[in-house]
């Protein structure tokens, strides 16, 4: 169990948002924090502290007027910390290699794999052929509907028909090196871990998994360890002091 840092970029700025509030129309999101620092500042911090496997997330679609500014921020972060960060947002088989050439260690992919609401196995295969399984992270971020977790796409705005389960994790793992799972219903709210989701992930014994969502205190972090048996990595955004929260970065940076 280790801490994975993050750099979320929206409208060309490093931000922390309430995950479920994101809307492509008008490039809107409910903000928890907007940094005065650029993305390379945080990349440098993570590099100095020896934190690898962090996530750079592009929160604007390519159609957005802010997309180029968001990409520039991401490029600066990857240049500052080559091979130390992963990147996600609008990635598919035809552009994945470009992001690796920018300096990302992995590409993080969701919507391309779950296009039109279902698993596109042919796209998974195209992605694997394009960059290799060892460079792929599949984002299985999910929201609860009718008591079950469904994978969501397009910056968490669209429900798919795919329920998150151990069986789904096991099948998709043949195409990726890791999973990233945001509990979108608690993302950015610092309201505590989505415990049933964390329990599900903790019972999986395959490729590495990183959980994001709701960790708002050191007590929440201890509870997360109890639920998952320490088998799952974690990321914290809004609740960290470097993003305006209360949890000291120095406390979690070496958490194990």
mmCIF file of C-alpha atoms in Angstrom, residues 13-256:
data_model
loop_
_atom_site.group_PDB
_atom_site.id
_atom_site.type_symbol
_atom_site.label_atom_id
_atom_site.label_comp_id
_atom_site.label_asym_id
_atom_site.label_seq_id
_atom_site.Cartn_x
_atom_site.Cartn_y
_atom_site.Cartn_z
ATOM 1 C CA UNK A 13 -4.856 25.073 -14.447
ATOM 2 C CA UNK A 14 -4.003 22.577 -11.734
ATOM 3 C CA UNK A 15 -7.226 22.055 -9.796
ATOM 4 C CA UNK A 16 -9.075 19.774 -7.465
ATOM 5 C CA UNK A 17 -12.752 19.398 -8.295
ATOM 6 C CA UNK A 18 -15.830 17.573 -7.051
ATOM 7 C CA UNK A 19 -15.736 14.628 -9.451
ATOM 8 C CA UNK A 20 -19.451 14.276 -10.066
ATOM 9 C CA UNK A 21 -19.792 17.978 -10.916
ATOM 10 C CA UNK A 22 -17.717 17.921 -14.104
ATOM 11 C CA UNK A 23 -19.533 19.006 -17.269
ATOM 12 C CA UNK A 24 -18.035 19.351 -20.730
ATOM 13 C CA UNK A 25 -20.670 21.925 -21.690
ATOM 14 C CA UNK A 26 -19.166 25.264 -20.760
ATOM 15 C CA UNK A 27 -16.096 23.511 -19.266
ATOM 16 C CA UNK A 28 -17.755 23.643 -15.850
ATOM 17 C CA UNK A 29 -16.807 21.986 -12.587
ATOM 18 C CA UNK A 30 -17.325 22.653 -8.895
ATOM 19 C CA UNK A 31 -13.859 23.546 -7.653
ATOM 20 C CA UNK A 32 -12.325 22.651 -4.321
ATOM 21 C CA UNK A 33 -9.000 24.241 -5.158
ATOM 22 C CA UNK A 34 -7.243 26.075 -7.980
ATOM 23 C CA UNK A 35 -3.472 26.317 -7.674
ATOM 24 C CA UNK A 36 -1.285 29.338 -8.330
ATOM 25 C CA UNK A 37 1.419 26.848 -9.315
ATOM 26 C CA UNK A 38 1.775 25.136 -12.666
ATOM 27 C CA UNK A 39 1.812 21.377 -13.147
ATOM 28 C CA UNK A 40 5.607 21.161 -13.339
ATOM 29 C CA UNK A 41 5.831 22.566 -9.806
ATOM 30 C CA UNK A 42 3.955 19.541 -8.440
ATOM 31 C CA UNK A 43 5.831 17.136 -10.722
ATOM 32 C CA UNK A 44 9.098 18.468 -9.322
ATOM 33 C CA UNK A 45 7.830 18.027 -5.764
ATOM 34 C CA UNK A 46 6.897 14.415 -6.440
ATOM 35 C CA UNK A 47 10.241 13.756 -8.121
ATOM 36 C CA UNK A 48 12.229 15.195 -5.192
ATOM 37 C CA UNK A 49 10.309 12.961 -2.811
ATOM 38 C CA UNK A 50 10.794 9.828 -4.881
ATOM 39 C CA UNK A 51 7.077 9.346 -5.549
ATOM 40 C CA UNK A 52 6.460 7.474 -8.776
ATOM 41 C CA UNK A 53 3.332 6.251 -10.527
ATOM 42 C CA UNK A 54 1.355 9.456 -9.992
ATOM 43 C CA UNK A 55 -1.515 10.419 -12.252
ATOM 44 C CA UNK A 56 -1.755 13.444 -14.534
ATOM 45 C CA UNK A 57 -5.429 13.741 -15.507
ATOM 46 C CA UNK A 58 -6.640 15.960 -18.362
ATOM 47 C CA UNK A 59 -10.126 17.113 -17.410
ATOM 48 C CA UNK A 60 -10.942 18.869 -20.674
ATOM 49 C CA UNK A 61 -11.992 17.027 -23.848
ATOM 50 C CA UNK A 62 -10.135 17.695 -27.111
ATOM 51 C CA UNK A 63 -13.121 19.757 -28.270
ATOM 52 C CA UNK A 64 -12.636 22.262 -25.433
ATOM 53 C CA UNK A 65 -11.164 25.696 -26.094
ATOM 54 C CA UNK A 66 -8.950 25.034 -23.051
ATOM 55 C CA UNK A 67 -7.601 21.684 -24.262
ATOM 56 C CA UNK A 68 -4.338 23.048 -25.673
ATOM 57 C CA UNK A 69 -3.611 24.941 -22.452
ATOM 58 C CA UNK A 70 -4.342 21.786 -20.472
ATOM 59 C CA UNK A 71 -2.022 19.750 -22.714
ATOM 60 C CA UNK A 72 0.767 22.320 -22.280
ATOM 61 C CA UNK A 73 0.521 21.957 -18.521
ATOM 62 C CA UNK A 74 0.696 18.176 -18.838
ATOM 63 C CA UNK A 75 3.722 18.353 -21.142
ATOM 64 C CA UNK A 76 5.542 20.557 -18.644
ATOM 65 C CA UNK A 77 4.864 18.061 -15.847
ATOM 66 C CA UNK A 78 6.097 15.118 -17.909
ATOM 67 C CA UNK A 79 9.206 17.021 -18.951
ATOM 68 C CA UNK A 80 9.933 17.796 -15.304
ATOM 69 C CA UNK A 81 9.513 14.162 -14.218
ATOM 70 C CA UNK A 82 9.997 11.822 -17.197
ATOM 71 C CA UNK A 83 8.801 8.243 -16.619
ATOM 72 C CA UNK A 84 7.639 9.197 -13.133
ATOM 73 C CA UNK A 85 4.042 9.979 -14.041
ATOM 74 C CA UNK A 86 1.103 8.391 -15.843
ATOM 75 C CA UNK A 87 -1.344 10.393 -17.966
ATOM 76 C CA UNK A 88 -5.026 10.038 -18.757
ATOM 77 C CA UNK A 89 -7.760 11.897 -20.594
ATOM 78 C CA UNK A 90 -8.886 11.403 -24.181
ATOM 79 C CA UNK A 91 -6.308 8.717 -24.920
ATOM 80 C CA UNK A 92 -6.800 6.030 -27.579
ATOM 81 C CA UNK A 93 -4.703 3.680 -29.703
ATOM 82 C CA UNK A 94 -3.832 6.367 -32.240
ATOM 83 C CA UNK A 95 -2.410 8.914 -29.789
ATOM 84 C CA UNK A 96 -1.195 6.782 -26.875
ATOM 85 C CA UNK A 97 2.364 6.596 -28.205
ATOM 86 C CA UNK A 98 2.488 10.404 -28.387
ATOM 87 C CA UNK A 99 1.956 10.665 -24.639
ATOM 88 C CA UNK A 100 4.629 8.081 -23.922
ATOM 89 C CA UNK A 101 7.012 10.078 -26.099
ATOM 90 C CA UNK A 102 6.172 13.157 -23.997
ATOM 91 C CA UNK A 103 7.587 11.256 -21.014
ATOM 92 C CA UNK A 104 4.665 9.391 -19.436
ATOM 93 C CA UNK A 105 5.408 5.930 -18.071
ATOM 94 C CA UNK A 106 1.829 4.758 -18.753
ATOM 95 C CA UNK A 107 -1.320 5.952 -20.458
ATOM 96 C CA UNK A 108 -4.590 5.818 -18.518
ATOM 97 C CA UNK A 109 -7.607 4.912 -20.635
ATOM 98 C CA UNK A 110 -11.367 4.694 -20.032
ATOM 99 C CA UNK A 111 -13.758 6.006 -22.668
ATOM 100 C CA UNK A 112 -11.952 4.405 -25.617
ATOM 101 C CA UNK A 113 -12.259 1.006 -23.957
ATOM 102 C CA UNK A 114 -15.894 1.446 -22.903
ATOM 103 C CA UNK A 115 -17.158 3.209 -26.007
ATOM 104 C CA UNK A 116 -20.960 3.222 -26.388
ATOM 105 C CA UNK A 117 -21.421 1.770 -22.928
ATOM 106 C CA UNK A 118 -19.808 -1.635 -23.232
ATOM 107 C CA UNK A 119 -16.353 -3.174 -23.198
ATOM 108 C CA UNK A 120 -14.722 -2.828 -26.597
ATOM 109 C CA UNK A 121 -12.322 -5.764 -26.586
ATOM 110 C CA UNK A 122 -11.126 -4.856 -30.062
ATOM 111 C CA UNK A 123 -10.038 -1.430 -28.770
ATOM 112 C CA UNK A 124 -8.223 -3.016 -25.862
ATOM 113 C CA UNK A 125 -6.331 -5.167 -28.340
ATOM 114 C CA UNK A 126 -5.504 -2.179 -30.558
ATOM 115 C CA UNK A 127 -4.220 -0.297 -27.530
ATOM 116 C CA UNK A 128 -2.102 -3.230 -26.394
ATOM 117 C CA UNK A 129 -0.584 -3.547 -29.853
ATOM 118 C CA UNK A 130 0.080 0.199 -30.021
ATOM 119 C CA UNK A 131 2.041 0.634 -26.772
ATOM 120 C CA UNK A 132 2.270 -2.718 -24.999
ATOM 121 C CA UNK A 133 0.400 -4.004 -21.980
ATOM 122 C CA UNK A 134 3.192 -2.778 -19.696
ATOM 123 C CA UNK A 135 2.361 0.867 -20.522
ATOM 124 C CA UNK A 136 -1.416 0.695 -20.018
ATOM 125 C CA UNK A 137 -3.553 1.612 -17.009
ATOM 126 C CA UNK A 138 -7.281 1.017 -17.351
ATOM 127 C CA UNK A 139 -9.441 3.453 -15.434
ATOM 128 C CA UNK A 140 -12.468 1.663 -13.977
ATOM 129 C CA UNK A 141 -13.916 4.669 -12.186
ATOM 130 C CA UNK A 142 -17.465 3.980 -11.143
ATOM 131 C CA UNK A 143 -20.675 5.290 -9.630
ATOM 132 C CA UNK A 144 -23.394 3.463 -7.773
ATOM 133 C CA UNK A 145 -26.727 2.789 -9.450
ATOM 134 C CA UNK A 146 -29.445 0.532 -8.080
ATOM 135 C CA UNK A 147 -27.063 -0.718 -5.427
ATOM 136 C CA UNK A 148 -24.260 -1.760 -7.786
ATOM 137 C CA UNK A 149 -21.159 -0.077 -9.191
ATOM 138 C CA UNK A 150 -21.193 0.762 -12.878
ATOM 139 C CA UNK A 151 -18.159 2.013 -14.783
ATOM 140 C CA UNK A 152 -18.542 5.611 -15.973
ATOM 141 C CA UNK A 153 -16.861 7.310 -18.927
ATOM 142 C CA UNK A 154 -16.403 10.707 -20.587
ATOM 143 C CA UNK A 155 -14.940 12.387 -17.532
ATOM 144 C CA UNK A 156 -17.380 10.449 -15.278
ATOM 145 C CA UNK A 157 -20.492 11.834 -16.957
ATOM 146 C CA UNK A 158 -21.866 8.713 -18.691
ATOM 147 C CA UNK A 159 -22.875 5.388 -17.179
ATOM 148 C CA UNK A 160 -21.866 2.266 -19.088
ATOM 149 C CA UNK A 161 -23.634 -1.086 -18.983
ATOM 150 C CA UNK A 162 -20.585 -2.641 -17.299
ATOM 151 C CA UNK A 163 -20.807 -3.554 -13.621
ATOM 152 C CA UNK A 164 -17.542 -3.536 -11.714
ATOM 153 C CA UNK A 165 -16.730 -7.028 -10.463
ATOM 154 C CA UNK A 166 -13.794 -9.307 -9.765
ATOM 155 C CA UNK A 167 -14.583 -11.127 -13.007
ATOM 156 C CA UNK A 168 -14.349 -7.894 -15.024
ATOM 157 C CA UNK A 169 -11.054 -7.012 -13.350
ATOM 158 C CA UNK A 170 -9.629 -10.435 -14.118
ATOM 159 C CA UNK A 171 -10.608 -10.311 -17.804
ATOM 160 C CA UNK A 172 -9.350 -6.790 -18.488
ATOM 161 C CA UNK A 173 -6.090 -7.397 -16.584
ATOM 162 C CA UNK A 174 -4.771 -9.315 -19.604
ATOM 163 C CA UNK A 175 -4.533 -5.975 -21.400
ATOM 164 C CA UNK A 176 -3.029 -3.700 -18.750
ATOM 165 C CA UNK A 177 -0.341 -3.204 -16.134
ATOM 166 C CA UNK A 178 -2.547 -1.526 -13.507
ATOM 167 C CA UNK A 179 -6.042 -0.312 -12.678
ATOM 168 C CA UNK A 180 -7.094 3.121 -11.436
ATOM 169 C CA UNK A 181 -10.498 3.341 -9.752
ATOM 170 C CA UNK A 182 -12.152 6.575 -8.664
ATOM 171 C CA UNK A 183 -15.150 6.269 -6.377
ATOM 172 C CA UNK A 184 -16.859 9.117 -8.217
ATOM 173 C CA UNK A 185 -19.729 9.519 -5.743
ATOM 174 C CA UNK A 186 -17.256 10.544 -3.027
ATOM 175 C CA UNK A 187 -14.501 11.977 -5.230
ATOM 176 C CA UNK A 188 -13.422 15.444 -4.094
ATOM 177 C CA UNK A 189 -15.726 15.469 -1.062
ATOM 178 C CA UNK A 190 -13.318 14.346 1.709
ATOM 179 C CA UNK A 191 -16.299 12.552 3.244
ATOM 180 C CA UNK A 192 -14.687 9.195 3.906
ATOM 181 C CA UNK A 193 -13.817 6.129 1.852
ATOM 182 C CA UNK A 194 -16.453 4.400 -0.255
ATOM 183 C CA UNK A 195 -16.132 1.340 1.928
ATOM 184 C CA UNK A 196 -18.025 -1.203 -0.161
ATOM 185 C CA UNK A 197 -15.997 -0.226 -3.228
ATOM 186 C CA UNK A 198 -12.739 -0.410 -1.277
ATOM 187 C CA UNK A 199 -13.729 -3.837 0.057
ATOM 188 C CA UNK A 200 -14.440 -5.089 -3.461
ATOM 189 C CA UNK A 201 -11.074 -3.846 -4.729
ATOM 190 C CA UNK A 202 -9.268 -5.236 -1.702
ATOM 191 C CA UNK A 203 -10.542 -8.734 -2.534
ATOM 192 C CA UNK A 204 -8.926 -8.645 -5.978
ATOM 193 C CA UNK A 205 -5.561 -10.419 -6.166
ATOM 194 C CA UNK A 206 -4.319 -9.465 -9.634
ATOM 195 C CA UNK A 207 -2.456 -6.470 -11.115
ATOM 196 C CA UNK A 208 -1.880 -3.379 -8.942
ATOM 197 C CA UNK A 209 -4.910 -1.198 -8.182
ATOM 198 C CA UNK A 210 -5.001 2.431 -7.064
ATOM 199 C CA UNK A 211 -8.119 3.790 -5.345
ATOM 200 C CA UNK A 212 -9.169 7.445 -5.302
ATOM 201 C CA UNK A 213 -12.097 9.087 -3.578
ATOM 202 C CA UNK A 214 -13.226 10.463 -0.243
ATOM 203 C CA UNK A 215 -10.099 10.060 1.895
ATOM 204 C CA UNK A 216 -10.302 13.191 4.014
ATOM 205 C CA UNK A 217 -8.261 12.442 7.125
ATOM 206 C CA UNK A 218 -5.522 10.229 8.501
ATOM 207 C CA UNK A 219 -8.293 8.256 10.223
ATOM 208 C CA UNK A 220 -9.890 7.612 6.824
ATOM 209 C CA UNK A 221 -6.544 6.352 5.593
ATOM 210 C CA UNK A 222 -6.235 3.950 8.513
ATOM 211 C CA UNK A 223 -9.761 2.710 7.841
ATOM 212 C CA UNK A 224 -8.869 2.211 4.172
ATOM 213 C CA UNK A 225 -5.942 0.016 5.207
ATOM 214 C CA UNK A 226 -8.215 -2.070 7.427
ATOM 215 C CA UNK A 227 -10.806 -2.587 4.683
ATOM 216 C CA UNK A 228 -8.342 -3.438 1.918
ATOM 217 C CA UNK A 229 -5.794 -5.347 3.987
ATOM 218 C CA UNK A 230 -3.148 -2.904 2.748
ATOM 219 C CA UNK A 231 -3.258 -4.486 -0.724
ATOM 220 C CA UNK A 232 -4.443 -1.391 -2.623
ATOM 221 C CA UNK A 233 -2.560 1.825 -3.373
ATOM 222 C CA UNK A 234 -4.301 5.153 -2.838
ATOM 223 C CA UNK A 235 -4.304 8.706 -4.046
ATOM 224 C CA UNK A 236 -5.505 11.828 -2.246
ATOM 225 C CA UNK A 237 -6.266 15.153 -3.887
ATOM 226 C CA UNK A 238 -8.462 17.813 -2.297
ATOM 227 C CA UNK A 239 -7.748 16.694 1.258
ATOM 228 C CA UNK A 240 -3.963 17.263 0.974
ATOM 229 C CA UNK A 241 -2.533 20.496 2.325
ATOM 230 C CA UNK A 242 -0.744 21.127 -0.990
ATOM 231 C CA UNK A 243 -4.221 21.356 -2.543
ATOM 232 C CA UNK A 244 -5.840 23.375 0.232
ATOM 233 C CA UNK A 245 -6.801 20.454 2.474
ATOM 234 C CA UNK A 246 -5.865 19.411 5.999
ATOM 235 C CA UNK A 247 -3.805 16.230 5.549
ATOM 236 C CA UNK A 248 -0.076 17.064 5.525
ATOM 237 C CA UNK A 249 1.700 15.929 2.381
ATOM 238 C CA UNK A 250 4.673 15.021 4.590
ATOM 239 C CA UNK A 251 2.479 12.507 6.459
ATOM 240 C CA UNK A 252 1.310 10.579 3.411
ATOM 241 C CA UNK A 253 4.317 10.813 1.077
ATOM 242 C CA UNK A 254 6.059 7.861 2.730
ATOM 243 C CA UNK A 255 2.932 6.058 3.897
ATOM 244 C CA UNK A 256 3.296 2.309 3.780
#
